[in-house]
PDB file of C-alpha atoms in Angstrom:
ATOM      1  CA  UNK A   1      96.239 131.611 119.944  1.00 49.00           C
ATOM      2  CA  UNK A   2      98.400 128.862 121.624  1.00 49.00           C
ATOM      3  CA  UNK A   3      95.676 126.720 122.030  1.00 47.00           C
ATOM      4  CA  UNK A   4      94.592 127.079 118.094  1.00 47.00           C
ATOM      5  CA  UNK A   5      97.873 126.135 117.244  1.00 46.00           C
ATOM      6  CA  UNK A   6      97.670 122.697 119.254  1.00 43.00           C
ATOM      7  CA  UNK A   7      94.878 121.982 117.643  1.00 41.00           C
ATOM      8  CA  UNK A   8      95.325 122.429 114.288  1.00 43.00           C
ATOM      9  CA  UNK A   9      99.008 120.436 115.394  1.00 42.00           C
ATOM     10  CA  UNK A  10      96.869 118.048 116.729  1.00 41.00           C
ATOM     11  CA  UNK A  11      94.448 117.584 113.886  1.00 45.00           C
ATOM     12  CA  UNK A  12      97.320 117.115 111.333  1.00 44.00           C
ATOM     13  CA  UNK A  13      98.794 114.417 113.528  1.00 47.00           C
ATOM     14  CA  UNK A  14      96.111 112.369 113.411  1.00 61.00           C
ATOM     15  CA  UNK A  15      96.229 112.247 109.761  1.00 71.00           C
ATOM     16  CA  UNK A  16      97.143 109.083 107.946  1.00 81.00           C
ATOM     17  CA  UNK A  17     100.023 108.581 105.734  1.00 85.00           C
ATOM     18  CA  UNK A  18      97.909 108.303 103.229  1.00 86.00           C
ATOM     19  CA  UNK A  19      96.253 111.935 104.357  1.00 88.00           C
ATOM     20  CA  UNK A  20      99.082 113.413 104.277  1.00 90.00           C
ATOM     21  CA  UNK A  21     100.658 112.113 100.772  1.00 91.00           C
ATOM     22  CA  UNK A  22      97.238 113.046  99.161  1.00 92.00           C
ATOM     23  CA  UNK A  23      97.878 116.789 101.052  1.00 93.00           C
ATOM     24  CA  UNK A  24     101.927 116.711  99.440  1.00 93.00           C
ATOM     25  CA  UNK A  25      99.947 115.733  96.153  1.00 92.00           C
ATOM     26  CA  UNK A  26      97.557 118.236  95.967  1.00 93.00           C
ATOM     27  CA  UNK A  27     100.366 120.807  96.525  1.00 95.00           C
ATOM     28  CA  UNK A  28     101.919 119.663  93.852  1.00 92.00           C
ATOM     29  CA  UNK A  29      99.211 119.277  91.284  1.00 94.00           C
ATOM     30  CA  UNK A  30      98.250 122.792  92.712  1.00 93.00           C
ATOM     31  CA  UNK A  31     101.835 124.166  91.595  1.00 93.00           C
ATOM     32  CA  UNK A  32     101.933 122.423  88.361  1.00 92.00           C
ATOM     33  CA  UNK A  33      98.661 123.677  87.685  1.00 93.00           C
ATOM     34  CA  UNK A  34      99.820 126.898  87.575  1.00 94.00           C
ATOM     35  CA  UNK A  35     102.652 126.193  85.774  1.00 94.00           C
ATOM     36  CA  UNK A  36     101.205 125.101  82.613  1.00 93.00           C
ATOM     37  CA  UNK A  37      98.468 127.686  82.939  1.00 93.00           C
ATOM     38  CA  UNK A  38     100.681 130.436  83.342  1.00 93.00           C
ATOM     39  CA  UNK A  39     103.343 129.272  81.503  1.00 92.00           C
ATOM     40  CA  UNK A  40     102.463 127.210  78.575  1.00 90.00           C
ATOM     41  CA  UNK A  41     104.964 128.909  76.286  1.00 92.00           C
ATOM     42  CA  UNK A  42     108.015 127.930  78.358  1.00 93.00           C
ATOM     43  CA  UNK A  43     106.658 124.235  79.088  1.00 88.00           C
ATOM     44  CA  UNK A  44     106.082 123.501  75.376  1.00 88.00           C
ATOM     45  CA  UNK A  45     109.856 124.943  74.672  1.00 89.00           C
ATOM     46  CA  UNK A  46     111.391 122.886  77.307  1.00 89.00           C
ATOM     47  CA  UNK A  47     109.967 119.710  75.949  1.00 89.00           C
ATOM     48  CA  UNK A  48     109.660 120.372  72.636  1.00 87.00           C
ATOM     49  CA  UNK A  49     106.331 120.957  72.091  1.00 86.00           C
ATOM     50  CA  UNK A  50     105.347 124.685  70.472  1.00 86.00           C
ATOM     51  CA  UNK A  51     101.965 124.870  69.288  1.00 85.00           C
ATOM     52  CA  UNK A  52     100.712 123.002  72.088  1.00 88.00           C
ATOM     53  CA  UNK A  53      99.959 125.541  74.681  1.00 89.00           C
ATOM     54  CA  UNK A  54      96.429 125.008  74.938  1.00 89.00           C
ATOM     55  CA  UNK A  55      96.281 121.616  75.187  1.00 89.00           C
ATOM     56  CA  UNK A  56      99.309 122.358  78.125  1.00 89.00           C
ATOM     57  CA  UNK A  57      96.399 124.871  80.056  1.00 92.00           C
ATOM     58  CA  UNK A  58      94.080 122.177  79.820  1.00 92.00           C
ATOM     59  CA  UNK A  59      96.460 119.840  81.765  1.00 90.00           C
ATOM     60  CA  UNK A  60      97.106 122.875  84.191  1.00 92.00           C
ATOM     61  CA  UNK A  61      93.347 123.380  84.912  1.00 93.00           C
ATOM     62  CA  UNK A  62      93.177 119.926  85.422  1.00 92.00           C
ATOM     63  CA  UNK A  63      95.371 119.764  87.482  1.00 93.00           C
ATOM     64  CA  UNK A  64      94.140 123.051  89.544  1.00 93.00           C
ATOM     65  CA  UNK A  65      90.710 121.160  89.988  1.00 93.00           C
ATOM     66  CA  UNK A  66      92.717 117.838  91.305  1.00 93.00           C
ATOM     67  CA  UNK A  67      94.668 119.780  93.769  1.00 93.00           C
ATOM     68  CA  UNK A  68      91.945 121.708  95.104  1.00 94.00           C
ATOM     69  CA  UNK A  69      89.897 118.126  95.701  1.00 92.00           C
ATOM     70  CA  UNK A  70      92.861 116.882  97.472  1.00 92.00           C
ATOM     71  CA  UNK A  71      93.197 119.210  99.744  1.00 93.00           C
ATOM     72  CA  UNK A  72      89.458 118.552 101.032  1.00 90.00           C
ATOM     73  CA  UNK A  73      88.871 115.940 103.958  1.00 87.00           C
ATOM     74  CA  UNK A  74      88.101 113.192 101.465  1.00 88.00           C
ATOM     75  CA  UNK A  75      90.483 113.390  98.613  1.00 92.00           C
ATOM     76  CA  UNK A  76      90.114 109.697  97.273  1.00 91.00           C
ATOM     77  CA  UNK A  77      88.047 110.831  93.810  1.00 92.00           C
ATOM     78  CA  UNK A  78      91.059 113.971  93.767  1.00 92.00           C
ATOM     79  CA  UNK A  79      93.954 111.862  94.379  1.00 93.00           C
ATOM     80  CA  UNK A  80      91.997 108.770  91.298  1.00 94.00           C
ATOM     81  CA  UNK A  81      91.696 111.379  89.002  1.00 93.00           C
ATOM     82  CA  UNK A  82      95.239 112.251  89.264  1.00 93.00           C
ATOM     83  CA  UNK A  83      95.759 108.227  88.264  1.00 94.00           C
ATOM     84  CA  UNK A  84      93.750 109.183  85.473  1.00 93.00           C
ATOM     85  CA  UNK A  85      95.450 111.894  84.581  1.00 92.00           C
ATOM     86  CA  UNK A  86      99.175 110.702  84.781  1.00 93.00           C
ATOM     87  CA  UNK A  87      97.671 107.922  82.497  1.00 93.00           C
ATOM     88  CA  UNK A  88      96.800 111.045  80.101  1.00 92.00           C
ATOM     89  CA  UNK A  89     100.372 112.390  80.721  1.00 91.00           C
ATOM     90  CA  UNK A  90     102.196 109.486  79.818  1.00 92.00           C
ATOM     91  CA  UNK A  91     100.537 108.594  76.744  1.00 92.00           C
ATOM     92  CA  UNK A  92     101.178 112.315  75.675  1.00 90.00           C
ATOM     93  CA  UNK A  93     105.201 112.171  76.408  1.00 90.00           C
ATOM     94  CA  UNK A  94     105.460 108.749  74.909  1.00 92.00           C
ATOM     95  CA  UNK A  95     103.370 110.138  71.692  1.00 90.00           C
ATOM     96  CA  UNK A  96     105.631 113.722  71.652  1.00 90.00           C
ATOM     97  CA  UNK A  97     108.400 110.674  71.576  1.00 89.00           C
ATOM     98  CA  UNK A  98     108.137 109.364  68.436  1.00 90.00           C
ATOM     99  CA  UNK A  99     108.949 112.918  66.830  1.00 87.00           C
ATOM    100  CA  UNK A 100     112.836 112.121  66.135  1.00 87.00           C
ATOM    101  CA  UNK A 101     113.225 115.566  65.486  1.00 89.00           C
ATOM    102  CA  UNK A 102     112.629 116.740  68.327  1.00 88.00           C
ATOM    103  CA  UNK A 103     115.445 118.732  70.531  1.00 88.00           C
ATOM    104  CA  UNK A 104     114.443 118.094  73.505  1.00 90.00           C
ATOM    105  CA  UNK A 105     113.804 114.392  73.436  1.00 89.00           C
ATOM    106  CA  UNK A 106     116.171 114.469  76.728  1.00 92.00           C
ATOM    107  CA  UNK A 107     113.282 116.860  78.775  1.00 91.00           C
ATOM    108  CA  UNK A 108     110.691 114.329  77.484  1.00 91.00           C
ATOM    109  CA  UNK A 109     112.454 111.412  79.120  1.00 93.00           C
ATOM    110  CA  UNK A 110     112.882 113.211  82.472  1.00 93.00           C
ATOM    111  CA  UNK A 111     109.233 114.830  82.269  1.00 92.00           C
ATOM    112  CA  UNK A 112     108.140 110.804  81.195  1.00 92.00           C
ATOM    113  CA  UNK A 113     110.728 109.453  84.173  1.00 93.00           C
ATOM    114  CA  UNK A 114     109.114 111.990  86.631  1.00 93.00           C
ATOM    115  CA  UNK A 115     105.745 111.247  85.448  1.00 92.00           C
ATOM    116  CA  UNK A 116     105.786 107.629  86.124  1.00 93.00           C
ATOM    117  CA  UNK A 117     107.243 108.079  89.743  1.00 94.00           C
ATOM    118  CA  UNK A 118     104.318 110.219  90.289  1.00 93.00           C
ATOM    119  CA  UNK A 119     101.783 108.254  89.355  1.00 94.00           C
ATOM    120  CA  UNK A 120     103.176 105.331  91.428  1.00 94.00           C
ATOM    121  CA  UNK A 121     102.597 107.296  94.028  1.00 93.00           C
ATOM    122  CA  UNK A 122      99.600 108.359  93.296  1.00 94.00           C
ATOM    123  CA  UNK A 123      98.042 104.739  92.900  1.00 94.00           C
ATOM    124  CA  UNK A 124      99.735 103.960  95.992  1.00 93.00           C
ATOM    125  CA  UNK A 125      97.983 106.838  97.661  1.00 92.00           C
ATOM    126  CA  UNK A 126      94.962 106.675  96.051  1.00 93.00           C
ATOM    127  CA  UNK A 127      94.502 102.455  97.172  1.00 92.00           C
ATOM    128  CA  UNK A 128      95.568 103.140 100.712  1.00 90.00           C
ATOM    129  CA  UNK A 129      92.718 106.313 100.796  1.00 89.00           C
ATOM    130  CA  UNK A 130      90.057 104.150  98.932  1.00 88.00           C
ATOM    131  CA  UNK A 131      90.479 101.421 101.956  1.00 85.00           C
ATOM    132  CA  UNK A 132      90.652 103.810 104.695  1.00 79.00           C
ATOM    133  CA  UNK A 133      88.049 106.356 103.199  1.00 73.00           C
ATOM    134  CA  UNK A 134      86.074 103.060 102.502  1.00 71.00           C
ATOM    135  CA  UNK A 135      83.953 103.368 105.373  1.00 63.00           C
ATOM    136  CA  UNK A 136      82.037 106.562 104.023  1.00 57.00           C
ATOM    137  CA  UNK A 137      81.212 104.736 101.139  1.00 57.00           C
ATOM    138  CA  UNK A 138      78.959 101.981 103.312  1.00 61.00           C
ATOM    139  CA  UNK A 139      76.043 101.704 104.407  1.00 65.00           C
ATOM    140  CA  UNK A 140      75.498 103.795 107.841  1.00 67.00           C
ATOM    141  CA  UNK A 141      73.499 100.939 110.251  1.00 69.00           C
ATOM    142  CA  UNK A 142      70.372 102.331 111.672  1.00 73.00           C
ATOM    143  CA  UNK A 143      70.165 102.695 115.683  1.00 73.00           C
ATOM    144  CA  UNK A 144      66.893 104.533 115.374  1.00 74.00           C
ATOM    145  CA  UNK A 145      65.641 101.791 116.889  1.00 74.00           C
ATOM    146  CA  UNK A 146      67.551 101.833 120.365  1.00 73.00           C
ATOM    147  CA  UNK A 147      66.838 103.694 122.967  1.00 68.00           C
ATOM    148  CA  UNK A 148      70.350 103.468 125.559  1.00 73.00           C
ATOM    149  CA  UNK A 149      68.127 101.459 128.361  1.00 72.00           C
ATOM    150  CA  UNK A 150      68.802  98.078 128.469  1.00 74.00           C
ATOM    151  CA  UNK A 151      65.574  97.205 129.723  1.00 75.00           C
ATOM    152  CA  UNK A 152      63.828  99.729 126.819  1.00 73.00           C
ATOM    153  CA  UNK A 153      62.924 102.985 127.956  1.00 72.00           C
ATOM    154  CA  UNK A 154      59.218 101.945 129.609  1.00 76.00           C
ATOM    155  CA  UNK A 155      60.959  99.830 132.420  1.00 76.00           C
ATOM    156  CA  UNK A 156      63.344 103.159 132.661  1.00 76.00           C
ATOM    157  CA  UNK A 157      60.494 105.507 133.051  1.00 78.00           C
ATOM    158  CA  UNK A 158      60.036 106.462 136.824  1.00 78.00           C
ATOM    159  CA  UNK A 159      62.609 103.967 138.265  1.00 76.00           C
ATOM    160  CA  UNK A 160      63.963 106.932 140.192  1.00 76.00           C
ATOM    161  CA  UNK A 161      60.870 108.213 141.118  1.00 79.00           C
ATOM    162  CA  UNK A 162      61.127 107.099 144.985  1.00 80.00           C
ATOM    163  CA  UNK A 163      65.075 107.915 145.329  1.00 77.00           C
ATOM    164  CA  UNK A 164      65.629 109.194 148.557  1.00 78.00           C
ATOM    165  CA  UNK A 165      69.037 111.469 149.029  1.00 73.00           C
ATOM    166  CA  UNK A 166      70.614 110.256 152.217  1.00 76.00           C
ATOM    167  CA  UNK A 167      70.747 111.771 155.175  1.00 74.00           C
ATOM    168  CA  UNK A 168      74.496 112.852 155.588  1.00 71.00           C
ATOM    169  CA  UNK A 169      74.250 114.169 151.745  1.00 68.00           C
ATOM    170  CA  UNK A 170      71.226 116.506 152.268  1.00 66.00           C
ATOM    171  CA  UNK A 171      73.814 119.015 154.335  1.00 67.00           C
ATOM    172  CA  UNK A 172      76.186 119.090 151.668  1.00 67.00           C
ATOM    173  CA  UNK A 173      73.982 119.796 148.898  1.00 64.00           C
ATOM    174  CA  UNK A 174      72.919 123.343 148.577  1.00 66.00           C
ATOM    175  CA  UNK A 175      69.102 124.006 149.535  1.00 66.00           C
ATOM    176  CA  UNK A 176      66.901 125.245 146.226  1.00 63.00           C
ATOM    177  CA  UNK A 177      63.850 127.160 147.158  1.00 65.00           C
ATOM    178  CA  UNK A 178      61.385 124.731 145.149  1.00 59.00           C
TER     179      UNK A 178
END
């Protein structure tokens, strides 16, 4: 059980910032998710938006699917479609916006305020993932090729064949009826 522990410890340690910010962020979007799926009614009142509630569940399952994908051991496309997303969001608050009428025009400029610090994040996480993630993306070299012997494996082949074990070693090692 100790041991488990350590590892998993050990595992999220080795994590990059980047890692672990895309892990925060899938929380989140996981939260939020739920949120607006399970609570569409109380979202829509709280900015100002009645009538809206299905349009809210789509955000939340949207954001369900973009916080299960970060949570997996590449979340680069998770943590870009989030980008894409809070591009979505915005656009939405600064439309809902234009409605002078609305009551709470104050809840849209915190939801837009919060908004936009998320999705600075999220571009900043989702460039540093795309450069350290990059690798996966290349080309993997083929070493079918090699064989480990510097010489190639022919010149390997039987170059122990008259080894000898030495005199003062054959007492030590243990006899093996052949």
């Amino acid at each position: 059980m100790h041991h488990q522990y350590h590892q998993s410890q050990h595992m999220t340690r080795s994590l990059s910032t980047a890692d672990r910010v895309a892990r925060g962020l899938g929380w989140l979007s996981l939260g939020l998710g739920l949120y607006q799926l399970l609570a569409p009614h109380k979202l829509g009142e709280q900015l100002g938006l009645r009538g809206h509630e299905n349009k809210m569940r789509a955000c939340g399952a949207r954001e369900m699917i973009s916080g299960i994908g970060a949570l997996t051991d590449n979340p680069t496309p998770a943590i870009w479609s989030r980008v894409g997303g809070d591009t979505l969001d915005l656009a939405a608050l600064t439309y809902a916006l234009q409605d002078r009428h609305n009551p709470k025009r104050k809840n849209l400029y915190l939801a837009l305020t919060a908004v936009g610090i998320i999705t600075a994040v999220d571009v900043y996480c989702a460039q540093a993932l795309t450069k350290r993630h990059a690798y996966q993306a290349g080309v993997t070299p083929d070493y079918s090729h090699r064989s480990g012997f510097p010489q190639g494996l022919e010149s390997a082949r039987g170059a122990a064949r008259d080894f000898k074990v030495p005199n003062d070693m054959q007492d030590a090692l243990p006899s093996l009826p052949l």
